mmCIF file of C-alpha atoms in Angstrom:
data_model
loop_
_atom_site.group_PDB
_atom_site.id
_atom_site.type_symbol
_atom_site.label_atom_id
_atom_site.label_comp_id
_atom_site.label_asym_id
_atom_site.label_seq_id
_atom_site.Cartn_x
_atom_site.Cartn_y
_atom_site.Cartn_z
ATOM 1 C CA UNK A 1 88.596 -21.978 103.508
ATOM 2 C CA UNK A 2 86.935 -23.690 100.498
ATOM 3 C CA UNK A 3 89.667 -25.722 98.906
ATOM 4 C CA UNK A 4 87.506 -26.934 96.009
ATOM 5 C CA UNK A 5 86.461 -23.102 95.179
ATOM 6 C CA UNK A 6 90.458 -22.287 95.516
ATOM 7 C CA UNK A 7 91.301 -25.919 94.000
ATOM 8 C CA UNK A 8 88.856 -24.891 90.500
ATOM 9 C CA UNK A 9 89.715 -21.528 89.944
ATOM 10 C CA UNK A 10 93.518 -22.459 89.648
ATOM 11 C CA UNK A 11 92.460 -25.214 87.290
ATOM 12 C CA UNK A 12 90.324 -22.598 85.088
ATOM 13 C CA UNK A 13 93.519 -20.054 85.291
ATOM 14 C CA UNK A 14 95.815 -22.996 83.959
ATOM 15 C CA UNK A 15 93.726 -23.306 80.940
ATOM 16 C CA UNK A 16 93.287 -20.195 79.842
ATOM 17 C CA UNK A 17 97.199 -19.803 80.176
ATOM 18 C CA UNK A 18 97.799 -22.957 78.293
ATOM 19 C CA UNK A 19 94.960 -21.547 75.683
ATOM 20 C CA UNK A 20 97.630 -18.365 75.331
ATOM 21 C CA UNK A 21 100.835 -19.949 74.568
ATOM 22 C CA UNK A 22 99.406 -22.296 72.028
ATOM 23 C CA UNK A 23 97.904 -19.096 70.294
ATOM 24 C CA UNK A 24 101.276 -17.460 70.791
ATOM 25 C CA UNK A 25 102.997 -20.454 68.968
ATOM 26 C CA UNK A 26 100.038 -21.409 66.061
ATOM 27 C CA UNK A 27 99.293 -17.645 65.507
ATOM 28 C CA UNK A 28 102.671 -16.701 63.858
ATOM 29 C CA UNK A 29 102.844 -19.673 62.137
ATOM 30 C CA UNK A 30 99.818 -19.678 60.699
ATOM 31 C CA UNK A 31 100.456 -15.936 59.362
ATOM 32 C CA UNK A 32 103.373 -16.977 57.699
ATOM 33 C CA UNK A 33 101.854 -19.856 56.028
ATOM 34 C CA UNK A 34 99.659 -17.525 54.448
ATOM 35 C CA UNK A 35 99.934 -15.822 51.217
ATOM 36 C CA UNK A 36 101.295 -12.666 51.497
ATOM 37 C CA UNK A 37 100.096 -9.732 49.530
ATOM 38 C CA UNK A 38 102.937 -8.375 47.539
ATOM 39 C CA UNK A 39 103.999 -4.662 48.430
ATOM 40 C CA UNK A 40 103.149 -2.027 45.270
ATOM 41 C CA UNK A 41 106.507 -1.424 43.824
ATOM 42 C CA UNK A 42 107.165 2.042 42.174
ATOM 43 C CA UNK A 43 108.623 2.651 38.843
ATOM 44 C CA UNK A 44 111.392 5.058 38.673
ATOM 45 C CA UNK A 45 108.704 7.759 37.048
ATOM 46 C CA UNK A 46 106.439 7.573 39.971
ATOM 47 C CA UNK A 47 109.394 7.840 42.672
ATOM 48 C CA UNK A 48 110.525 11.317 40.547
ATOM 49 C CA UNK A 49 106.980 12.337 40.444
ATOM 50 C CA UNK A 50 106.895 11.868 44.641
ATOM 51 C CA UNK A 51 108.874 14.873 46.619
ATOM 52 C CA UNK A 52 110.083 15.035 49.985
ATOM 53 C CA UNK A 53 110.100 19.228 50.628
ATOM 54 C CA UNK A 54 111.517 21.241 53.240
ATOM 55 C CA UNK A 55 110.266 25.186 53.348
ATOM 56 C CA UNK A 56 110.433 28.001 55.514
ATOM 57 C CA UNK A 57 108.717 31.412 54.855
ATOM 58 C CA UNK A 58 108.209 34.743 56.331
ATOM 59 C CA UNK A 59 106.132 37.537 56.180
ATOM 60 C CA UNK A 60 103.069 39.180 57.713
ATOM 61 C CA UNK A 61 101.554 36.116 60.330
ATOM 62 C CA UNK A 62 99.567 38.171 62.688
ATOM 63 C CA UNK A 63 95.904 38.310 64.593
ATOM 64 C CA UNK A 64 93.083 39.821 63.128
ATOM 65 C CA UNK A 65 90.580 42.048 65.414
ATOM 66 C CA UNK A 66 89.779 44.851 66.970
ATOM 67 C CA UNK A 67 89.419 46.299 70.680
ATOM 68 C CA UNK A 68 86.713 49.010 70.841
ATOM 69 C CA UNK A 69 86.854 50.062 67.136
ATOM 70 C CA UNK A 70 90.385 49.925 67.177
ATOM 71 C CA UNK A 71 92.231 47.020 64.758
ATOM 72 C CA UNK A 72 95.556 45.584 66.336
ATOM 73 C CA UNK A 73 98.748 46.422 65.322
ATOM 74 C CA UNK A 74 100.188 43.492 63.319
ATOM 75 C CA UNK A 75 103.205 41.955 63.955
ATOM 76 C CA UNK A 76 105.883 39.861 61.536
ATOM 77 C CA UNK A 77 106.332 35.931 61.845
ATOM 78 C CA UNK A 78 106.871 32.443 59.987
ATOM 79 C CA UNK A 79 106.389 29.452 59.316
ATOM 80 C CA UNK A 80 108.857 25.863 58.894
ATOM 81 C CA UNK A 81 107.263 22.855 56.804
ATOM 82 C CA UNK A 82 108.066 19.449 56.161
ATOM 83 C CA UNK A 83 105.520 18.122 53.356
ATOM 84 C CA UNK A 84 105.031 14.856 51.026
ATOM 85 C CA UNK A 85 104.081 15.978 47.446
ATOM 86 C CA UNK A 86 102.614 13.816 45.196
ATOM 87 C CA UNK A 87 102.295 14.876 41.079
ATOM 88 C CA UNK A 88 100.043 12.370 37.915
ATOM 89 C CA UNK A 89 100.166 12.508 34.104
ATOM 90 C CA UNK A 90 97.676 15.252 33.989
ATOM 91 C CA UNK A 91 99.961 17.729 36.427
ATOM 92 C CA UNK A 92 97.633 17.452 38.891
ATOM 93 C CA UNK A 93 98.554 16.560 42.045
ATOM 94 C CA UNK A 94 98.259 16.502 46.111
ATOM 95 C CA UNK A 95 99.930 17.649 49.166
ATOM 96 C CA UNK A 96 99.874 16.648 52.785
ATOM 97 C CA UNK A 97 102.619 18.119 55.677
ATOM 98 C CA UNK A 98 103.489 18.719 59.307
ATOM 99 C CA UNK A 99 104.684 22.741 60.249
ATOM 100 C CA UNK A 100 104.549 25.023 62.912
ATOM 101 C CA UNK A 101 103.828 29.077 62.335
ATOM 102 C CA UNK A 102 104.382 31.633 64.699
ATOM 103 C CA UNK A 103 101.784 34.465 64.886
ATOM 104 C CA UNK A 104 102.368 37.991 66.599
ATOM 105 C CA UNK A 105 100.506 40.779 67.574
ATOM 106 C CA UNK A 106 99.906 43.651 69.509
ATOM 107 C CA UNK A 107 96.995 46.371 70.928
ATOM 108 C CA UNK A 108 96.735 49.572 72.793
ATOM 109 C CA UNK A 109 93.790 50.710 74.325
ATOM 110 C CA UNK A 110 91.577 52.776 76.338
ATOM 111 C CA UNK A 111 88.243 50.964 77.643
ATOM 112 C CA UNK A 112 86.106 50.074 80.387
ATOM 113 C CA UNK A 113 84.910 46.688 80.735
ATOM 114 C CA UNK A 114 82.005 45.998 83.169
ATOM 115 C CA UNK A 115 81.181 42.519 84.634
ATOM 116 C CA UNK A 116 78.319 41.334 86.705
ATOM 117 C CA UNK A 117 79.771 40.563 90.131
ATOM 118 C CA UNK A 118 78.009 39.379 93.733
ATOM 119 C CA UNK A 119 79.656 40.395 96.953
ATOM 120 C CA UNK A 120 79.322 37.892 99.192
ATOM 121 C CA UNK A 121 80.443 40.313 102.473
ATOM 122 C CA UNK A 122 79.390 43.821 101.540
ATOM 123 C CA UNK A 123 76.526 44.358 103.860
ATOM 124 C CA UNK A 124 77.524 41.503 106.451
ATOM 125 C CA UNK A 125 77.763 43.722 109.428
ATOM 126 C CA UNK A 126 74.575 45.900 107.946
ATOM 127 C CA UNK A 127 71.636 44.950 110.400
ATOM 128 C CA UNK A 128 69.519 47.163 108.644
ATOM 129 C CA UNK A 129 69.666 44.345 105.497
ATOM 130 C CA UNK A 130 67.427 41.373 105.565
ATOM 131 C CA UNK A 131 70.842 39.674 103.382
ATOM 132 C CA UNK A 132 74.296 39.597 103.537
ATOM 133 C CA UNK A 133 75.055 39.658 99.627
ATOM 134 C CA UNK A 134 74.841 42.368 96.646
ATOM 135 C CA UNK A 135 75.198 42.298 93.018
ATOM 136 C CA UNK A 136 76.889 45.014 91.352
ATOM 137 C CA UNK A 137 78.879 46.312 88.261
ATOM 138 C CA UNK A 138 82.363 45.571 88.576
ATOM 139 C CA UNK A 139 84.325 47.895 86.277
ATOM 140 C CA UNK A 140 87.510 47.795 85.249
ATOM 141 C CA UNK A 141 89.047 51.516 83.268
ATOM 142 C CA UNK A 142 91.722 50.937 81.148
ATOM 143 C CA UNK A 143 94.532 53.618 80.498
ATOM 144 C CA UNK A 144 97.029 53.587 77.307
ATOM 145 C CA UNK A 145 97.264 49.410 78.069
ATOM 146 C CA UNK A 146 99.690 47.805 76.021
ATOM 147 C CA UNK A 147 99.337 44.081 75.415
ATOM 148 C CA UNK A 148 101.450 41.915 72.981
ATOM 149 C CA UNK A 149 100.243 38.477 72.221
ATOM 150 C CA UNK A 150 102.397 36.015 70.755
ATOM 151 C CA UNK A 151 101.655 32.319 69.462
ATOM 152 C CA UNK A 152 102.926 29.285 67.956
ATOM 153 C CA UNK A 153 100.682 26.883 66.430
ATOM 154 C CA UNK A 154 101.388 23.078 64.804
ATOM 155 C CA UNK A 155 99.851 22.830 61.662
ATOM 156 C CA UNK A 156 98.634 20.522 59.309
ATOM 157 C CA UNK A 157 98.011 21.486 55.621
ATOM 158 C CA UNK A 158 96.111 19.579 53.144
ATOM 159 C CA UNK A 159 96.289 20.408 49.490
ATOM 160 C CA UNK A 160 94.933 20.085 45.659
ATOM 161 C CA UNK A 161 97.886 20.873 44.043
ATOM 162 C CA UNK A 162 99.319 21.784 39.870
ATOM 163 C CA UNK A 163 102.483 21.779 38.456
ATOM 164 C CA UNK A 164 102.872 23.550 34.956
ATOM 165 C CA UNK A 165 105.905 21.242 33.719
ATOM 166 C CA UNK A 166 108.676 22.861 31.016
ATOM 167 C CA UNK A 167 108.186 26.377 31.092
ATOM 168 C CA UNK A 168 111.894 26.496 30.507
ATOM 169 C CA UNK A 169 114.893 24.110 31.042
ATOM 170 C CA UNK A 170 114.951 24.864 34.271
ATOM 171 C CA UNK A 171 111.810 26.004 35.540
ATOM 172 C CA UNK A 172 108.356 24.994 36.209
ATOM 173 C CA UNK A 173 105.398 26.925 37.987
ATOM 174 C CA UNK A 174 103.545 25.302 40.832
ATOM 175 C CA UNK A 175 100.187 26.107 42.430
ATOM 176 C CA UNK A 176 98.267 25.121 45.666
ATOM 177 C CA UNK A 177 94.540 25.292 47.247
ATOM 178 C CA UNK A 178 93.646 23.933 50.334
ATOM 179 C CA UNK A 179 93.375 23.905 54.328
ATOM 180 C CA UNK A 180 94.874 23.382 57.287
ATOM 181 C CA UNK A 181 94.326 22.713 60.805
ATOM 182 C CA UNK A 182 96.128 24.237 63.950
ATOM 183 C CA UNK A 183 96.492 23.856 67.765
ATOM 184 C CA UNK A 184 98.276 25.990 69.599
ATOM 185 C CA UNK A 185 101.446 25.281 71.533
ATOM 186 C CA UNK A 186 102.670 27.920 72.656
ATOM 187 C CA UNK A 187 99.550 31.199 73.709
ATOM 188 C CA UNK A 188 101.112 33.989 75.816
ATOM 189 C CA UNK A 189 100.623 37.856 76.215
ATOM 190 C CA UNK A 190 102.747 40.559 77.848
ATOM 191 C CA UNK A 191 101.844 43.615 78.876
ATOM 192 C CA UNK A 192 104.187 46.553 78.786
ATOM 193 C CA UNK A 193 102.763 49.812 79.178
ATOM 194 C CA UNK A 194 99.765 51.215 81.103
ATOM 195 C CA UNK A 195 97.867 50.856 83.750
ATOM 196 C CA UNK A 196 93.926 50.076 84.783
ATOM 197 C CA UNK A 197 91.467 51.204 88.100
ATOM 198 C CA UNK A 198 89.170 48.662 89.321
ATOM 199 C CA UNK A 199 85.955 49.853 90.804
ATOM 200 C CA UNK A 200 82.453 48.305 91.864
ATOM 201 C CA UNK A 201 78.731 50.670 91.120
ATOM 202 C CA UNK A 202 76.164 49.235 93.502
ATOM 203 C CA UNK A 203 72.436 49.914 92.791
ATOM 204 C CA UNK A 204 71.521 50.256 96.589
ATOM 205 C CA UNK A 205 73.332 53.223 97.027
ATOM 206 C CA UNK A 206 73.977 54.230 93.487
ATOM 207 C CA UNK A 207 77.920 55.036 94.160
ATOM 208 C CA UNK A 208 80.732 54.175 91.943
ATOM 209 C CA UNK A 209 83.383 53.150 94.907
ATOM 210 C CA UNK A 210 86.967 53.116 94.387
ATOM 211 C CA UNK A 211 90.150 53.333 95.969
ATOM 212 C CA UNK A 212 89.110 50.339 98.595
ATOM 213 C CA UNK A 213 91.802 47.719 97.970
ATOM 214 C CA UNK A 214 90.090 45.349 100.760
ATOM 215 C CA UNK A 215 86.907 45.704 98.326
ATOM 216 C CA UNK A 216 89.281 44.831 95.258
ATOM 217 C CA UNK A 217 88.867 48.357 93.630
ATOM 218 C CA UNK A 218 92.264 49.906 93.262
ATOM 219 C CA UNK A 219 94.514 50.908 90.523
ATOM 220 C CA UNK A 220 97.129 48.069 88.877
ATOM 221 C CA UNK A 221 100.449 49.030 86.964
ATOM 222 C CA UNK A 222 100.016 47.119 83.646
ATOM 223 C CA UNK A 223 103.187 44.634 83.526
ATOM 224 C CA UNK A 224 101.592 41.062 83.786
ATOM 225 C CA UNK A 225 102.205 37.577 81.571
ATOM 226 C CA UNK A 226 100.302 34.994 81.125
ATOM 227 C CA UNK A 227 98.591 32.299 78.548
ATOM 228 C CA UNK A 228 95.939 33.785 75.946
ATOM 229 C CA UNK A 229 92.551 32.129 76.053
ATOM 230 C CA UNK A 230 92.328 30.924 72.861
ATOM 231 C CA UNK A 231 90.393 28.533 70.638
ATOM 232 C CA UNK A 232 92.120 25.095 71.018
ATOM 233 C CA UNK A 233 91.808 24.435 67.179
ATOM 234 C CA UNK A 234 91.618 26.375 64.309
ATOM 235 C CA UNK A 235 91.250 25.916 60.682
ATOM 236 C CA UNK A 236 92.424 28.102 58.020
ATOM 237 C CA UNK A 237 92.137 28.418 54.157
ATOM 238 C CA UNK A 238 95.528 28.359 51.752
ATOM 239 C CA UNK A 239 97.072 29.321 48.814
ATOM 240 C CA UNK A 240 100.591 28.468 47.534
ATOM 241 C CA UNK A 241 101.893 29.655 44.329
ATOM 242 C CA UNK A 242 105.826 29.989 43.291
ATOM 243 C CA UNK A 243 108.322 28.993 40.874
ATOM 244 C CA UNK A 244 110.561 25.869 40.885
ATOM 245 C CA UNK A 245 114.211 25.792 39.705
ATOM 246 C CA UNK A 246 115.888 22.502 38.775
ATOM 247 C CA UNK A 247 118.720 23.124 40.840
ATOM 248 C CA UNK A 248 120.444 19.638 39.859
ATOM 249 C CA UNK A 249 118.954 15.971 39.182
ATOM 250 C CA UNK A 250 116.525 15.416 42.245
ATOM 251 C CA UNK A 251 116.865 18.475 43.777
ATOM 252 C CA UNK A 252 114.967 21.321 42.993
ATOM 253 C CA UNK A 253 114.296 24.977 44.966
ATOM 254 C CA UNK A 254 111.177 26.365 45.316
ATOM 255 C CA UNK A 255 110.876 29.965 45.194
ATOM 256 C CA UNK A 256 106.886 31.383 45.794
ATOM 257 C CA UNK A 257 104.432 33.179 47.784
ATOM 258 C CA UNK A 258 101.702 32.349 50.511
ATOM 259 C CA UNK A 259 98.342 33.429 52.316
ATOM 260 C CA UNK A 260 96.428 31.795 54.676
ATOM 261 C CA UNK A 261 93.073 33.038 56.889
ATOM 262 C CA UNK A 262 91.798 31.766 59.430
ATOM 263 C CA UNK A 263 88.201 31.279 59.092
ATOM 264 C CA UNK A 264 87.238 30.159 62.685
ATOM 265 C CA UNK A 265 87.216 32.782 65.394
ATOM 266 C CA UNK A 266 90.314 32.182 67.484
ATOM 267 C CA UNK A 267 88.939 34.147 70.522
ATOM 268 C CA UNK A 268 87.615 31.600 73.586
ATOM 269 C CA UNK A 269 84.167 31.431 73.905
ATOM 270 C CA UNK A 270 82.650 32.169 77.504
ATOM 271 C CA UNK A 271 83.548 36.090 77.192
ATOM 272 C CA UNK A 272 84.750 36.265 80.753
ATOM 273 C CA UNK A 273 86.184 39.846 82.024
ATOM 274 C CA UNK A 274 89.833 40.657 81.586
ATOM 275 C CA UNK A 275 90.301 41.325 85.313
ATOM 276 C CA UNK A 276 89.404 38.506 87.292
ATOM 277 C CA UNK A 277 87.148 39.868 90.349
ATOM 278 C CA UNK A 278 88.257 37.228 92.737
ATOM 279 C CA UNK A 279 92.187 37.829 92.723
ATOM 280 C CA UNK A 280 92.482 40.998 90.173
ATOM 281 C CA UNK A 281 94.764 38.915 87.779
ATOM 282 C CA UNK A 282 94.932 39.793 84.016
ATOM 283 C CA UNK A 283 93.257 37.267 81.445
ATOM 284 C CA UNK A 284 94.382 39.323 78.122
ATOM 285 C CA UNK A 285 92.035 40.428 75.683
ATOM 286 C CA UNK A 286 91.378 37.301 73.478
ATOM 287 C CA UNK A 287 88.654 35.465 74.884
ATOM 288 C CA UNK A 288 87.010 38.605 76.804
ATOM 289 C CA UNK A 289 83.828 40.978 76.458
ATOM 290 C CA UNK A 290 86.155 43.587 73.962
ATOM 291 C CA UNK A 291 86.946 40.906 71.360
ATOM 292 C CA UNK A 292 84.138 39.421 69.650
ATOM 293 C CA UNK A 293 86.257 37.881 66.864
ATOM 294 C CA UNK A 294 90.323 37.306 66.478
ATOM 295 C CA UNK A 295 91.318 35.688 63.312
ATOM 296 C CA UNK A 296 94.677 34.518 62.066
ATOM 297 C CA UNK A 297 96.456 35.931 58.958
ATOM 298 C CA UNK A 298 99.425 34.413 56.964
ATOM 299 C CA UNK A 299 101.005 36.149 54.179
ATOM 300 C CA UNK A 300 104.711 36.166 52.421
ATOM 301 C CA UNK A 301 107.438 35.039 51.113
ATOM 302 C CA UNK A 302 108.813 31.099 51.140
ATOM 303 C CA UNK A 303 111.786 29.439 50.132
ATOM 304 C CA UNK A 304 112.089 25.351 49.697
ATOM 305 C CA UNK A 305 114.166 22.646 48.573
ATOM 306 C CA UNK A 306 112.089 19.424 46.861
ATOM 307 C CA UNK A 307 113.805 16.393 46.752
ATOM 308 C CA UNK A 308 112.374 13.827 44.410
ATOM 309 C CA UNK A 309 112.279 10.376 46.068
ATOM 310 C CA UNK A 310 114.649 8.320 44.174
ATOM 311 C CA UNK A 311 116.942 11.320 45.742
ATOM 312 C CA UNK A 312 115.173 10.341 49.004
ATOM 313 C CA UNK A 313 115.981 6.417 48.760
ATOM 314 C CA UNK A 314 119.493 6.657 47.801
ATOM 315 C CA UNK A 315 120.094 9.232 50.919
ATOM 316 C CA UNK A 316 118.080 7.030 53.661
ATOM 317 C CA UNK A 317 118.613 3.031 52.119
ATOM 318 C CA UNK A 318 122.493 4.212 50.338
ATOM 319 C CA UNK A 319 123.383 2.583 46.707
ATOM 320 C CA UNK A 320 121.842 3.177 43.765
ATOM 321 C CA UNK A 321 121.735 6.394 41.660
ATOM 322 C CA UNK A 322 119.974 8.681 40.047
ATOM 323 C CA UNK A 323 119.221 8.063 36.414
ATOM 324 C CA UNK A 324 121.444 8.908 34.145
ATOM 325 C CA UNK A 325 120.680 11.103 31.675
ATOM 326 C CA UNK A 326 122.125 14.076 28.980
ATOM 327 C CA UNK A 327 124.003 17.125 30.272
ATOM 328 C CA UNK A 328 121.201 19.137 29.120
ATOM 329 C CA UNK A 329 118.881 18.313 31.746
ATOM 330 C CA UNK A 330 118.303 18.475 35.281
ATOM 331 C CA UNK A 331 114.906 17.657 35.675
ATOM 332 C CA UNK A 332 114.161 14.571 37.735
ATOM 333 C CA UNK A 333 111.022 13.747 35.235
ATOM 334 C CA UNK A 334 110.136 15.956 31.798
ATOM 335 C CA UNK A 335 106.732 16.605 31.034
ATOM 336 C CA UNK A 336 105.401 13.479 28.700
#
């Protein structure tokens, strides 16, 4: 063994350890010697002008397509939101939260669905064939199917925002434009009425077979559940428009209405069948050959409470108080 290889790598390995400590000692130091950059401390305007709200709404959240001219029947849902609210002089303003939605819907239909297919097997013990393998339409016949879909997406809004201050004592209006991203958490579908017939048309012989389970063409009770295949991020368009009421100083309820749409196509790309050919299992609808586009539609009612951020401080940091002021008011800040 080469002790002076061995003998000046432990050396080198010393060194750099020694190098490390004395960093891990001059570093902090050295940081601490410096100047530090003072934090920006708000005045007691700008903290009322900052809100901390807490909505939840309900309404019409639903897809948006169709399965061979037919539109989906849309189901109710809603929607929970945490959001930081920012307002200036001017009553303009900005808006930025976390949320989750859930979306429902449902379809019946009658269709058939065909799919390019190669059997790998169907003429194996055929010596008249020069191969073993055939292409053919595999075609699946749907009968009164009934599939409900059902998702829950995390959401992140973004928003231009304007507050009309001292409409009244106690009320002011507030408006909202902007967008928000989604993923999906939680994409299932259940079927629950129905049934569909699988069968294969091959060219050679120009025969629609069926009723060959060992060929995978047979007929399947509709009563499967499984994950949608849908678009792993979507972004939608907003508007938020409603009514706050000054409930007391630093707390105010929020009282409006909201639509969103979806303006990317929530459907998977890729268009694969809704029967798999391999092992006859059901894929749903989104994401197959009879939905070219699914959208996602928010509309209703919400309900909030805003709490200014002087509120905010005194709840998470305790002491202090709100600012005093006459028993008139209960506005955290009046327009200027």
């Amino acid at each position: 063994m080469n002790t002076t290889y061995i003998k000046y790598n432990a050396m080198s390995w010393l060194k750099c350890f020694v190098l490390l400590m004395i960093l891990a000692i001059v570093a902090p130091t050295t940081a601490d010697a410096a100047p530090r950059k003072k934090k920006k401390k708000f005045t007691n305007i700008e903290l009322e002008n900052m809100f901390l709200v807490f909505d939840m709404g309900g309404g019409l959240y639903t897809y948006s397509y169709s399965v061979d001219g037919k539109s989906q029947n849309m189901k109710p849902g809603g929607t929970l939101n945490a959001t930081f609210q920012q307002f200036f002089y001017s009553g303009m303003g900005y808006g930025i939260g976390l949320g989750a939605s859930y979306y429902g819907a449902a379809t019946t239909f009658s269709a058939e669905e065909i799919v390019e297919s190669t059997d790998e097997n169907v003429h194996a013990n055929d010596l008249w064939r020069g191969e073993a393998s055939e292409t053919y339409a595999f075609r699946t016949y749907f009968n009164s199917v009934n599939e409900r879909q059902h998702l829950v997406q995390l959401e992140v809004p973004v928003m231009v925002m304007y507050k009309l201050k001292n409409m009244t004592e106690m009320w002011d209006f507030t408006v909202g434009l902007g967008a928000k991203l989604g993923v999906p958490l939680m994409k299932r579908y259940r079927l629950t009425d129905g049934l569909y017939e699988t069968r294969g048309y091959f060219g050679s012989t120009n025969v629609e077979y069926n009723n060959l389970p060992q060929h995978k063409f047979t007929v399947i009770e509709a009563n499967q559940t499984g994950k949608s295949r849908v678009s792993p991020v979507t972004g939608s368009l907003l508007l938020d428009a409603g009514f706050n009421y000054h409930w007391e100083r630093g707390k105010t309820l929020y009282f409006g209405l909201y639509f969103s749409y979806c303006i990317t196509n929530v459907s998977k790309g890729g268009k694969a069948g809704i029967v798999d050919v391999n092992n006859l299992s059901y894929k749903g609808v989104l994401g197959s050959t009879l939905v070219d586009n699914a959208h996602l539609i928010g509309a209703g009612a919400k309900v909030g409470l805003c709490l200014d951020f002087r509120r905010v401080k005194t709840i998470f940091k305790g002491g202090g108080s709100t600012r005093k002021i006459n028993a008139r008011s209960r506005r955290s800040v009046k327009s200027r």
